[in-house]
Short mmCIF file of C-alpha atoms in Angstrom, two decimals:
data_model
loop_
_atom_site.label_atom_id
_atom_site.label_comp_id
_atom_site.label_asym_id
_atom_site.label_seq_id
_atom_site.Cartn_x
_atom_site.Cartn_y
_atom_site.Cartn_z
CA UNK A 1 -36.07 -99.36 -36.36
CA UNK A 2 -34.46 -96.64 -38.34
CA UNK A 3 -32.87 -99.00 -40.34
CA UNK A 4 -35.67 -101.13 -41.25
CA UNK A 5 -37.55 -98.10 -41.73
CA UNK A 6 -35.21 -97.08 -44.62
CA UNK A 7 -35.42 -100.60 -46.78
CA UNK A 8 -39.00 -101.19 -46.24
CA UNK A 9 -40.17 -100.15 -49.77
CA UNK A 10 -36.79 -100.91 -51.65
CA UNK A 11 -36.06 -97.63 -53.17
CA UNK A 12 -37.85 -94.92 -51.10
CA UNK A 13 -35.90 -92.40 -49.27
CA UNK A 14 -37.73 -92.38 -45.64
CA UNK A 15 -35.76 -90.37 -42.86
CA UNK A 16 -35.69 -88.16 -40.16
CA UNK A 17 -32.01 -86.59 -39.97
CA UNK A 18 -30.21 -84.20 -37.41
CA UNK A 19 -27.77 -83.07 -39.91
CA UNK A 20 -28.29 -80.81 -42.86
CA UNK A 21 -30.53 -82.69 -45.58
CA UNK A 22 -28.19 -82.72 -48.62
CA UNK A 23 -31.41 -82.07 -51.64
CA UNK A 24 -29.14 -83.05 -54.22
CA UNK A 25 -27.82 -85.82 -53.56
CA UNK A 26 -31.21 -86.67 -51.99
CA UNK A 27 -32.55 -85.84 -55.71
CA UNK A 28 -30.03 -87.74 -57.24
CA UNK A 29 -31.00 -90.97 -55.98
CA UNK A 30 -34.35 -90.34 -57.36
CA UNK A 31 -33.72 -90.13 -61.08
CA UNK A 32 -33.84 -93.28 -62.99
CA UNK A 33 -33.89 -93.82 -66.92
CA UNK A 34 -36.96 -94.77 -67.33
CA UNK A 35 -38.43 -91.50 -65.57
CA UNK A 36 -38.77 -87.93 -67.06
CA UNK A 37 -39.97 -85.73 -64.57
CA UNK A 38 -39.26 -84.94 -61.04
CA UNK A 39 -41.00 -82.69 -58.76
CA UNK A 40 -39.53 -81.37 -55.12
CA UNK A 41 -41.03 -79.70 -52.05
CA UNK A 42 -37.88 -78.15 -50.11
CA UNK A 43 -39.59 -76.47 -47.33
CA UNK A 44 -37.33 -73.98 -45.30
CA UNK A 45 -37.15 -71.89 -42.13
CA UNK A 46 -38.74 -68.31 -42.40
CA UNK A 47 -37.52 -65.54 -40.76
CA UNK A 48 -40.92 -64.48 -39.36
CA UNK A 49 -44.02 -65.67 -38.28
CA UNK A 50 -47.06 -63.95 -37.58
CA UNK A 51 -44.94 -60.52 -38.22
CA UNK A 52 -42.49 -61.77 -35.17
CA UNK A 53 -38.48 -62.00 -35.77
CA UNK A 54 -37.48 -65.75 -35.54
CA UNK A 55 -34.04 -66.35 -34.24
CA UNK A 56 -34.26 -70.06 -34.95
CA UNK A 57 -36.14 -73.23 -34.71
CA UNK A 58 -36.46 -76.76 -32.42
CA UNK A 59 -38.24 -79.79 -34.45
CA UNK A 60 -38.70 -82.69 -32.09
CA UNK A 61 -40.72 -86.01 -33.17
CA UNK A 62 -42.32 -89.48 -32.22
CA UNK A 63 -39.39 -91.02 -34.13
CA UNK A 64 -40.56 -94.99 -34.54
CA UNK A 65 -44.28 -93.58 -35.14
CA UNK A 66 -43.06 -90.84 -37.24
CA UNK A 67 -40.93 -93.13 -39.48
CA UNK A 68 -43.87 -95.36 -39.36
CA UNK A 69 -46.58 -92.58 -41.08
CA UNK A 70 -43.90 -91.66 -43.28
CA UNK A 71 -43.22 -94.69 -44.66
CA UNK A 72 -47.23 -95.36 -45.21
CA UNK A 73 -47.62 -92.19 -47.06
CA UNK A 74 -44.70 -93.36 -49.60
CA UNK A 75 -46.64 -96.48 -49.73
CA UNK A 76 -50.40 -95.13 -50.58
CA UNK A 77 -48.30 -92.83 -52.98
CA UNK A 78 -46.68 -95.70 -54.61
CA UNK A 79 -50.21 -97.54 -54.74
CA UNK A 80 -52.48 -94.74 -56.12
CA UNK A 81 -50.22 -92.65 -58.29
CA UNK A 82 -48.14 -93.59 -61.31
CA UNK A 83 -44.83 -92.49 -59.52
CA UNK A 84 -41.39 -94.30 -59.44
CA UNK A 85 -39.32 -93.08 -56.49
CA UNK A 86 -40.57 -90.46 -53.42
CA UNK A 87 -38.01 -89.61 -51.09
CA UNK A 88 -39.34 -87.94 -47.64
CA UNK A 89 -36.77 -86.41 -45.39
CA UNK A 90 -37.34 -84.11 -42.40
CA UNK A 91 -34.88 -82.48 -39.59
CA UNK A 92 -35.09 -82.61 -36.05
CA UNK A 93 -33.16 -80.58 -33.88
CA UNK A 94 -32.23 -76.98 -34.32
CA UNK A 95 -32.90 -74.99 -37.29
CA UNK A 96 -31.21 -71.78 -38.59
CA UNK A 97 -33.50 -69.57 -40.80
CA UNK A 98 -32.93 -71.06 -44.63
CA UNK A 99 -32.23 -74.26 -44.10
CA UNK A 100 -34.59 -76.94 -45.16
CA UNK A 101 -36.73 -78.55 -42.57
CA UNK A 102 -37.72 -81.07 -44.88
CA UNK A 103 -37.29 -82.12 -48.33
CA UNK A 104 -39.97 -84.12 -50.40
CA UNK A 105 -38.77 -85.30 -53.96
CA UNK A 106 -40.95 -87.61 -56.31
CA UNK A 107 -39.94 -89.09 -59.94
CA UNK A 108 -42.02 -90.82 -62.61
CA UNK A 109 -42.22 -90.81 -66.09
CA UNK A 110 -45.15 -87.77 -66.52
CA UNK A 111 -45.00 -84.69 -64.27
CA UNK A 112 -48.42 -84.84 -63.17
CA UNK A 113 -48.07 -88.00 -60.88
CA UNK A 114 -45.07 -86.58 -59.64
CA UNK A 115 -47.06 -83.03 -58.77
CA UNK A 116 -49.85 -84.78 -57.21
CA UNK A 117 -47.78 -87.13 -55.07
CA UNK A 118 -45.34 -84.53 -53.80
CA UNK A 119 -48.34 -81.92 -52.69
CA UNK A 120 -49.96 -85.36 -51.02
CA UNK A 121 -46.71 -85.98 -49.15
CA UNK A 122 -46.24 -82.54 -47.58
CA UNK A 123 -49.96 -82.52 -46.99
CA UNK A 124 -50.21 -85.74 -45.13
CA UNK A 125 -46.99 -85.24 -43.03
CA UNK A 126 -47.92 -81.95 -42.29
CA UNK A 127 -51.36 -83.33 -40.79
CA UNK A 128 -50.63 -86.93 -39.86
CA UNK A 129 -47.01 -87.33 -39.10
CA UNK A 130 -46.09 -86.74 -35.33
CA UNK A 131 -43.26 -83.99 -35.27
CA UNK A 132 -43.36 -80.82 -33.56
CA UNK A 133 -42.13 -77.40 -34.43
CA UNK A 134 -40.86 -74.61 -31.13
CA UNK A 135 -40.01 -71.29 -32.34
CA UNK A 136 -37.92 -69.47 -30.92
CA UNK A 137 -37.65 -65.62 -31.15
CA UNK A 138 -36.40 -62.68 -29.12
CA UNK A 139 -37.88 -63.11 -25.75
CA UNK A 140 -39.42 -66.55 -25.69
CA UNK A 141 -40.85 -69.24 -27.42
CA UNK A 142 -43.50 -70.96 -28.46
CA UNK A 143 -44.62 -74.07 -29.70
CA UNK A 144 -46.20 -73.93 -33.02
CA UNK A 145 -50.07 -73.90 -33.31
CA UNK A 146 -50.64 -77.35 -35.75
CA UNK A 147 -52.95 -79.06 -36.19
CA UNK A 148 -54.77 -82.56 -34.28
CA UNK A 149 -52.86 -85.05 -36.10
CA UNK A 150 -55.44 -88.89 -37.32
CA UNK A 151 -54.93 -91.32 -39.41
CA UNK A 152 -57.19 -90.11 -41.82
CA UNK A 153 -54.43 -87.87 -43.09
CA UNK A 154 -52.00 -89.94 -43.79
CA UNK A 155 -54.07 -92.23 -46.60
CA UNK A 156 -57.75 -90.46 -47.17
CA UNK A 157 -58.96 -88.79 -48.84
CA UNK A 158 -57.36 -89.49 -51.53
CA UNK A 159 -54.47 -88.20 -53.72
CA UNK A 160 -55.49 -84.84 -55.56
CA UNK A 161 -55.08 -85.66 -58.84
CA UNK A 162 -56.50 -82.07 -60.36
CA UNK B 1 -57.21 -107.77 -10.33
CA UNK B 2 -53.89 -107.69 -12.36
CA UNK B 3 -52.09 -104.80 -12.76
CA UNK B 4 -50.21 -103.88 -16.08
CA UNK B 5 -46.98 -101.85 -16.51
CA UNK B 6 -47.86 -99.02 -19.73
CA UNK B 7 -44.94 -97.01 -21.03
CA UNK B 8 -45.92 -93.24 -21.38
CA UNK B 9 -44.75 -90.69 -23.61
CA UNK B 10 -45.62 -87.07 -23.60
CA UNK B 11 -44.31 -84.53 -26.74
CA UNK B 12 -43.83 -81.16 -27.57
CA UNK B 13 -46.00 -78.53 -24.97
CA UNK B 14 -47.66 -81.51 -22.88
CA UNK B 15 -43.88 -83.06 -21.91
CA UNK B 16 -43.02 -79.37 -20.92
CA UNK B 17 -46.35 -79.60 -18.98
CA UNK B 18 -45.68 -83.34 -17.04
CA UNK B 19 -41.89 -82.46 -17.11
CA UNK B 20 -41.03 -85.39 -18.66
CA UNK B 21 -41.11 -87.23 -21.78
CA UNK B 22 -41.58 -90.59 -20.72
CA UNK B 23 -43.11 -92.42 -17.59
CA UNK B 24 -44.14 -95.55 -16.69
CA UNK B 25 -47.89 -96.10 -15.05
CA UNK B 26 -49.24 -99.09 -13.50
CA UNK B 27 -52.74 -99.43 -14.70
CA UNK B 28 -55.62 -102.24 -13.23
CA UNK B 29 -56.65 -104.63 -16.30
CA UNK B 30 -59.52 -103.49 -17.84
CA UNK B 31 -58.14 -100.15 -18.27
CA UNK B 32 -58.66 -97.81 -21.18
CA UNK B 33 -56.32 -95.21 -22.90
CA UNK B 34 -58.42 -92.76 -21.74
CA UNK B 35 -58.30 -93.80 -17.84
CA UNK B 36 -54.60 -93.37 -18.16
CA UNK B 37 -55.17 -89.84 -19.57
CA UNK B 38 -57.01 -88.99 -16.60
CA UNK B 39 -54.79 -90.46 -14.28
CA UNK B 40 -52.46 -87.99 -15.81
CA UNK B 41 -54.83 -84.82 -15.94
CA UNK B 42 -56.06 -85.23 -12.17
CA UNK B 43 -51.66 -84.62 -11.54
CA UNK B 44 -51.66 -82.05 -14.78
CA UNK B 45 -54.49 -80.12 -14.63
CA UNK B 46 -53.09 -77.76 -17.27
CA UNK B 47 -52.94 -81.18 -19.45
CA UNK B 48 -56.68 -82.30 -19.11
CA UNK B 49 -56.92 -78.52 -20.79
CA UNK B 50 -55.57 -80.23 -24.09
CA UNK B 51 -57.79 -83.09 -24.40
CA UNK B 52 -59.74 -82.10 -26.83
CA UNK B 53 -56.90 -81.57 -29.16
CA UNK B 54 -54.87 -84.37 -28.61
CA UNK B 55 -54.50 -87.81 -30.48
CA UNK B 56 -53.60 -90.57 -28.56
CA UNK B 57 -51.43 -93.38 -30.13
CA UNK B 58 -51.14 -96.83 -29.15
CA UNK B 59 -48.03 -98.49 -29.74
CA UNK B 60 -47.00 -95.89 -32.71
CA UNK B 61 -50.45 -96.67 -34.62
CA UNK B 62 -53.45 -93.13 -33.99
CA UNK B 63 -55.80 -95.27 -31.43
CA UNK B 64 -58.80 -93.97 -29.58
CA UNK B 65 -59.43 -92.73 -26.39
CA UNK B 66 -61.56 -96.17 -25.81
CA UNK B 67 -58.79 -98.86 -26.55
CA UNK B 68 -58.29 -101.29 -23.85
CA UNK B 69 -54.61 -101.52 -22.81
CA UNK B 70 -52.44 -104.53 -22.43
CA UNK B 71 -49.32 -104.94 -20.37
CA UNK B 72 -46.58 -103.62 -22.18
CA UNK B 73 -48.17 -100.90 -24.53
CA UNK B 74 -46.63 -97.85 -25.15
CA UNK B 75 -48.97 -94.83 -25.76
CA UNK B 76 -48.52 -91.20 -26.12
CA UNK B 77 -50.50 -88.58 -26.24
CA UNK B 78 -49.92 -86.26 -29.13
CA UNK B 79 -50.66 -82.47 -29.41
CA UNK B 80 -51.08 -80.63 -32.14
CA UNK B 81 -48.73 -81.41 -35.26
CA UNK B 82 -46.35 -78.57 -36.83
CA UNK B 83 -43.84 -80.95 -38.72
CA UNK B 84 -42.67 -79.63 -42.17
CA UNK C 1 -32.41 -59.75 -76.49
CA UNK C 2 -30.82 -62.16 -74.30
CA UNK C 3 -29.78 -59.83 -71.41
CA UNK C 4 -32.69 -57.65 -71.49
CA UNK C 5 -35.00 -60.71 -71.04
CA UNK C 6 -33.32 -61.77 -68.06
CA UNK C 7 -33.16 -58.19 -66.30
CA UNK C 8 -36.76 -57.70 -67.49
CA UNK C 9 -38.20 -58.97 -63.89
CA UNK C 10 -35.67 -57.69 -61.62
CA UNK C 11 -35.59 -61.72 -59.40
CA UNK C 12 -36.81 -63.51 -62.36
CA UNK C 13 -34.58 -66.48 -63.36
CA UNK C 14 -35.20 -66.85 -67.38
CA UNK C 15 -33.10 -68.54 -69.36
CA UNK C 16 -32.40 -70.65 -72.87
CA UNK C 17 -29.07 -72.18 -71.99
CA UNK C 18 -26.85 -74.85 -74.04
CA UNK C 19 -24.74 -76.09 -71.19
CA UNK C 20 -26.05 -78.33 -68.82
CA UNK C 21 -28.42 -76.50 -66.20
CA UNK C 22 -27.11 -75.88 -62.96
CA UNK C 23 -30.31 -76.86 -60.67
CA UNK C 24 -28.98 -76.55 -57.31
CA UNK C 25 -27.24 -73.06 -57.66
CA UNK C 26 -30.43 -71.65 -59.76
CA UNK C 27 -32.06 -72.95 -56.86
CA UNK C 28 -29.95 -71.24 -54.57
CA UNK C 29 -30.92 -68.04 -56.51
CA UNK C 30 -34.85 -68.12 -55.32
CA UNK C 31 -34.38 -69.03 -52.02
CA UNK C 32 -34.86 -65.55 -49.84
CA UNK C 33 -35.16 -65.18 -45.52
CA UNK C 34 -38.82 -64.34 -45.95
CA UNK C 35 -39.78 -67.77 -47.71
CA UNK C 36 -40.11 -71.16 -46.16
CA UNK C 37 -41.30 -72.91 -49.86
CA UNK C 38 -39.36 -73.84 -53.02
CA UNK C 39 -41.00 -76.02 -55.37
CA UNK C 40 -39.13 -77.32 -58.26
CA UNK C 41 -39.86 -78.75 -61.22
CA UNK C 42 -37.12 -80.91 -63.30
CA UNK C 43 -37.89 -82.86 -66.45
CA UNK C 44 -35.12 -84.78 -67.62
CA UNK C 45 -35.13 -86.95 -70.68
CA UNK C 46 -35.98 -90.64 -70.53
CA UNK C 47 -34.77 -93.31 -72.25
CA UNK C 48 -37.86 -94.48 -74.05
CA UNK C 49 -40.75 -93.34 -75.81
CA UNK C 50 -43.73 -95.40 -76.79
CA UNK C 51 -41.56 -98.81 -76.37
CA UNK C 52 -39.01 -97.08 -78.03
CA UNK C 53 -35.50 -96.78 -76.86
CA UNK C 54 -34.17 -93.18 -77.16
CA UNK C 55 -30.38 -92.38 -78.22
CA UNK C 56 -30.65 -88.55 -77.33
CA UNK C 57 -32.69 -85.51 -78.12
CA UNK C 58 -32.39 -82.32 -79.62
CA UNK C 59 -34.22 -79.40 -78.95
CA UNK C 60 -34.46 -76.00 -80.78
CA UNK C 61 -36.43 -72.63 -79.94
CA UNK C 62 -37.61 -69.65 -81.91
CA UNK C 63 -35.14 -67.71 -79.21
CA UNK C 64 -36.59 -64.56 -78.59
CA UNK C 65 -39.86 -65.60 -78.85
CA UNK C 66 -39.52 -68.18 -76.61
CA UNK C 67 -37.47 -65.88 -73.97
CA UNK C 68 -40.60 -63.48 -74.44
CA UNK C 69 -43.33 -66.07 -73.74
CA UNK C 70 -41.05 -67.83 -70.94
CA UNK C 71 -41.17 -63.92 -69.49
CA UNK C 72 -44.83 -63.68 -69.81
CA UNK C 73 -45.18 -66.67 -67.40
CA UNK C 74 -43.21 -65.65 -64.94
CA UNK C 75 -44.86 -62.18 -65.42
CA UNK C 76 -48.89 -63.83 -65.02
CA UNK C 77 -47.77 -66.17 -62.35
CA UNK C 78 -46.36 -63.02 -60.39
CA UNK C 79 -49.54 -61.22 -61.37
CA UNK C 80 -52.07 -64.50 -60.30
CA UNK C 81 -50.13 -66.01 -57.07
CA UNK C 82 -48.28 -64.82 -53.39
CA UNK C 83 -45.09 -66.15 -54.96
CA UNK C 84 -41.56 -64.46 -54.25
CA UNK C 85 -39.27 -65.43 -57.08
CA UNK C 86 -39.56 -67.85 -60.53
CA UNK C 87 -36.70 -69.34 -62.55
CA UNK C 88 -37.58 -70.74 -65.78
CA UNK C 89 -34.69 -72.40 -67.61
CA UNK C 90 -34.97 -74.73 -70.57
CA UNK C 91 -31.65 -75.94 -72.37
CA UNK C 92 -31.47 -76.42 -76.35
CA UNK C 93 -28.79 -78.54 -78.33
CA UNK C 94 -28.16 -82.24 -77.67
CA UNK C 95 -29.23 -83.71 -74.67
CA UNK C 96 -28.09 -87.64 -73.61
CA UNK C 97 -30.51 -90.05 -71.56
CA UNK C 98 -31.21 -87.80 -67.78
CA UNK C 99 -30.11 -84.85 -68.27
CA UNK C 100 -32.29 -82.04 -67.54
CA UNK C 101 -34.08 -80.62 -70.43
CA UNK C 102 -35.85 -78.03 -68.54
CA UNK C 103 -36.08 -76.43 -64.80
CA UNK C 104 -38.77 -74.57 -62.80
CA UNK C 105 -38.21 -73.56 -59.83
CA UNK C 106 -40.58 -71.19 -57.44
CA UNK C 107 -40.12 -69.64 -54.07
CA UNK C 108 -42.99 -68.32 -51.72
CA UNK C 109 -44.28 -67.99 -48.26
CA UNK C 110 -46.43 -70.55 -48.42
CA UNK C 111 -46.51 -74.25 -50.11
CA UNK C 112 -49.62 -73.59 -52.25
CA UNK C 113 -48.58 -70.83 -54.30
CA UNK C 114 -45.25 -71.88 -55.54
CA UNK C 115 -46.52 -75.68 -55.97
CA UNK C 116 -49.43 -73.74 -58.04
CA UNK C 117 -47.15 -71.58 -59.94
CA UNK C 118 -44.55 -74.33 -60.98
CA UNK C 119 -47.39 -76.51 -61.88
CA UNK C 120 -48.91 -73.85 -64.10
CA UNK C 121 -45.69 -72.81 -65.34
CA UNK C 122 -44.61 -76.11 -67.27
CA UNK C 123 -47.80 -76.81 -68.73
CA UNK C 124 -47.62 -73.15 -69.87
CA UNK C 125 -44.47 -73.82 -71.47
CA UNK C 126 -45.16 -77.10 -72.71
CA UNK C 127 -48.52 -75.66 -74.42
CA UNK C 128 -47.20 -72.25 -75.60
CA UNK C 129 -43.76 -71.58 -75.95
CA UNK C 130 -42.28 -71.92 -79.42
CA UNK C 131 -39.74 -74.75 -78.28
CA UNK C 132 -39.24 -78.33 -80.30
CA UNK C 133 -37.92 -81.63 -79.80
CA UNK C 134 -36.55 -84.15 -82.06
CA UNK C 135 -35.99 -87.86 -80.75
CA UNK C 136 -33.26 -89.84 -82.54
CA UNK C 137 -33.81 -93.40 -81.84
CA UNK C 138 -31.64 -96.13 -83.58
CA UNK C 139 -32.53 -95.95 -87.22
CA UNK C 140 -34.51 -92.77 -87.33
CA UNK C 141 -35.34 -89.30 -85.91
CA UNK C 142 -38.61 -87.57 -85.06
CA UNK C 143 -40.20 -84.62 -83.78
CA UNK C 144 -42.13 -85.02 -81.11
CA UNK C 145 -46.02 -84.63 -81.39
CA UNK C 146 -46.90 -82.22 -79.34
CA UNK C 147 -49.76 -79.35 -79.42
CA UNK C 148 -50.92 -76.02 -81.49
CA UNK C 149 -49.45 -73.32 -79.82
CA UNK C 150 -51.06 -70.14 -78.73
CA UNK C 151 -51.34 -67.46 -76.39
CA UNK C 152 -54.15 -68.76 -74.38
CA UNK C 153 -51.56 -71.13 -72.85
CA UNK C 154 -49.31 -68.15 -71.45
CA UNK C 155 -52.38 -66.21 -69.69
CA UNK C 156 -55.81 -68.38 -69.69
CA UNK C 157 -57.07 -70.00 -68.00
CA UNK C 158 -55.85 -68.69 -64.37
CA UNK C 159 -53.38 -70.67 -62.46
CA UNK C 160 -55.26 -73.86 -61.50
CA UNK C 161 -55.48 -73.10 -57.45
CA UNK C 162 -56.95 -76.35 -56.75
CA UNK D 1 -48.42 -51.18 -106.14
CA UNK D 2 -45.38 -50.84 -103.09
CA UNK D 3 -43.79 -53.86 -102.39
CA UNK D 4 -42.81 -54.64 -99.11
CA UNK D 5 -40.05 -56.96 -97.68
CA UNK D 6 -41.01 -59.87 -94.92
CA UNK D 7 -38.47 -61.71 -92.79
CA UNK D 8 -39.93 -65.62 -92.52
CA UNK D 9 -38.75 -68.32 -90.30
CA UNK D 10 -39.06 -71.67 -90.07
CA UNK D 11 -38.60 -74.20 -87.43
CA UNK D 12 -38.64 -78.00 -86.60
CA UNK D 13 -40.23 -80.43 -89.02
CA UNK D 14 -41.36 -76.85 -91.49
CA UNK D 15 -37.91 -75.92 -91.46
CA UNK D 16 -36.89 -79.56 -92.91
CA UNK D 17 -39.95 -79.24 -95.53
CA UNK D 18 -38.74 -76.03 -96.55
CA UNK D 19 -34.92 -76.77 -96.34
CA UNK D 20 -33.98 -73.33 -94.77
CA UNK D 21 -35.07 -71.43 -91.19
CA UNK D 22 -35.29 -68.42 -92.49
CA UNK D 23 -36.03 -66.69 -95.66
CA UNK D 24 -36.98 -63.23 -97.53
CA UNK D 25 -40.45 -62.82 -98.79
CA UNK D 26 -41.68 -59.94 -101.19
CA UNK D 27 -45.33 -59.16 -101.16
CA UNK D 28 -47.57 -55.98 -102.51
CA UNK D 29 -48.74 -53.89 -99.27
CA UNK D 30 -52.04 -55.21 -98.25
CA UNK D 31 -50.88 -58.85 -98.00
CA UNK D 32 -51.83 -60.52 -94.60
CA UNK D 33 -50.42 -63.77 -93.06
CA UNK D 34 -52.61 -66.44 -94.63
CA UNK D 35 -51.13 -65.23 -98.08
CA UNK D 36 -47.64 -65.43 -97.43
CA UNK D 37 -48.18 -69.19 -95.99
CA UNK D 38 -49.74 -70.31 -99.33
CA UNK D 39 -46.97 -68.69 -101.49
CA UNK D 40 -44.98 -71.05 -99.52
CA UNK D 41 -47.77 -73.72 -99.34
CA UNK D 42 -47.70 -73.68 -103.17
CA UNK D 43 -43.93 -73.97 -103.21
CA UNK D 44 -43.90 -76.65 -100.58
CA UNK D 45 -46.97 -78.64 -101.03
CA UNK D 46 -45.87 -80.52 -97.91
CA UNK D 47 -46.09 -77.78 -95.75
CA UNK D 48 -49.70 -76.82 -96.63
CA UNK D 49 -51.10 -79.98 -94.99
CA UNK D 50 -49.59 -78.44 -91.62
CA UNK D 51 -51.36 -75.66 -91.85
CA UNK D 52 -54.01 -76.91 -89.29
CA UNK D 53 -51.77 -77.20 -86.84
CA UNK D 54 -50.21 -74.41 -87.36
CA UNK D 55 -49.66 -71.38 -85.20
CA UNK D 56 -48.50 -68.17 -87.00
CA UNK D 57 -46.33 -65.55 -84.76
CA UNK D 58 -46.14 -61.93 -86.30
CA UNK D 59 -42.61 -60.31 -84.89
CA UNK D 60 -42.67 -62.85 -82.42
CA UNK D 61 -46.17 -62.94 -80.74
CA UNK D 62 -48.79 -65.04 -81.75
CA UNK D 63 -51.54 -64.01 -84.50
CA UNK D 64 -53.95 -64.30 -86.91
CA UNK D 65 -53.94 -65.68 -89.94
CA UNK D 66 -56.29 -62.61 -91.30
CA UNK D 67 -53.57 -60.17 -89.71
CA UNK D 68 -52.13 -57.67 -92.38
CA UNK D 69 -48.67 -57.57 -93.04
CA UNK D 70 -46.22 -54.43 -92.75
CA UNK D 71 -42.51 -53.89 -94.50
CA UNK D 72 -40.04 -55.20 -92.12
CA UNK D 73 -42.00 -57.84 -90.40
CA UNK D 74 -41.11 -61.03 -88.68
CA UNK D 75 -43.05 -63.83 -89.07
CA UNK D 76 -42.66 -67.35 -88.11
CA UNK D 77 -45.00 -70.41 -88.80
CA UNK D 78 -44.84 -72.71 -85.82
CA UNK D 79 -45.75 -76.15 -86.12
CA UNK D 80 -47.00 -77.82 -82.58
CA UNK D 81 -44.85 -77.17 -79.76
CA UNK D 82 -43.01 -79.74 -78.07
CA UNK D 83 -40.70 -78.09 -74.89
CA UNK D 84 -40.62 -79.21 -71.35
#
């Protein structure tokens, strides 16, 4: 599955990872000749929520369905916006605060494809992809409030493009 | 009447709530995603609580709660999303 | 003029640079326990320009002009948006085919700031800092069309929050 | 009538038009911007067609064309930008 999930759309980066995402040479893969702009999301683990201490974090997911909405956001991306390559990481597992929970990178050859696709992409995983976030701080835990994930986040409405 | 085998999965709070993250439930033909829910709520009451905010999936695709199932699907019932 | 303009906001990252620019340890720079968002910018020359094939660019500034205006950015977008920290680096000289002519990078809290702020940020260069281009393509050399400058770009309208 | 020394600059395609970045002017106190860019305009007859797309900077923020000048000023005609 995993593996199929990675070649569907020949050059996307699709992938849910236990091990630290490397953004560079992540980003790296991105750039082509023909492209001139590239825009990333690297979103990270805070150190508080909600004015609590967090000691760390716990991302579990749906893996085949996850890989699955991924790999359809990349593809309404790549059929609505002028972009070239989108790569969409995200760790599971635990999570020290700083380090990148997931990574979303975009190329093309004008920035503002690239700025509309990469919001999209955080936007729709963040509403439509099935992975869940515990935090843990001193004391307990809790599993983060989210949101009720649908379809309709993943590919409508569609890309901002303002 | 037939009976069909479903494979269950429960995430995030609701697996902590069924204590575990996957069953399997034998279901009469005919039967909707939503009978299986229930089926599940009468043993979890705490998980009926969440109905309202969960998405159920049928075989990794966002389904609704009135999809007939077929022997062999795999749903789970999804909770809220925090990814990113 | 050089140091003082990069001391000038105590965790602002400004810079004209001629060696290649160092985008994962600038990045490193921003990133701060109380964030969870980093959104980058990096435009990188391409290879062609209307049909054209491009050899390499140079680029030149009116330095301390440009270090002022680059300042003033960083300086609104502080002002306008819940971001933590900018960097703002654009390199002059000779740059080859994919190599990054210029890098934004913004920290925050929260996604929609820093992907507001970067946004803003480039076009705010791009319209009003006193920076050039020239393309050399085989046979010939240009400088790029490109816009009027003017202060409006730096501080009007606000930061598109869209 | 004083006289009153300006430091001019030139960049990108002006600076090819003029054949130097930077030069110094001479003007009698009450000159503003506009007249030192047709001194040069009538020098460079090339360089006056830019002068719609011109931006002048007055020690190095942008300005007027109207502004007035003062001895020891900086200013800098900037044709359209082209960065990022």
């Amino acid at each position: 599955m995993t593996q199929q999930s990675q070649t569907a759309a020949a050059e996307d980066i699709v992938r849910l990872v236990r091990e630290p995402i490397d953004a560079r040479a992540t980003i790296e893969l991105l750039k082509a000749p023909e492209d001139g702009a590239l825009v990333v999301f690297d979103g990270f683990v805070r150190n508080n929520f909600k004015g609590k201490s967090t000691l760390y974090l716990e991302y579990e997911a749906y893996e085949p369905m996850a890989y699955g909405k991924m790999r359809e956001i990349s593809a309404y991306l790549r059929d609505h916006l002028a972009i070239d390559r989108i790569a969409i990481v995200h760790r599971l597992g635990r999570l020290e605060i700083g380090e990148t929970s997931v990574l979303i990178a975009v190329s093309s050859a004008h920035r503002a494809a690239a700025f509309d696709a990469c919001r999209y992409a955080i936007d729709a995983l963040k509403r439509g992809v099935p992975i869940w976030k515990k935090e843990y701080f001193v004391g307990g835990a809790v599993w983060a409030e989210g949101e009720k994930p649908g379809q309709q986040a993943i590919s409508a409405p569609g890309p901002s493009t303002c | 009447m037939r009976h069909m085998q479903i494979r269950v999965l429960f995430f995030g709070q609701l697996k902590e709530i069924v204590g575990a993250s996957e069953e399997r439930a034998e279901l009469s033909e005919g039967a909707r995603v939503e009978d299986l829910f229930e089926r599940y709520g009468r043993r979890f009451p705490k998980l009926a609580e969440f109905r309202g905010s969960i998405a159920p999936s049928l075989n990794q695709e966002y389904s609704d709660w009135r999809t007939l199932l077929t022997a062999g699907d795999e749903v789970a019932f999804l909770p809220p999303v925090s990814g990113g």
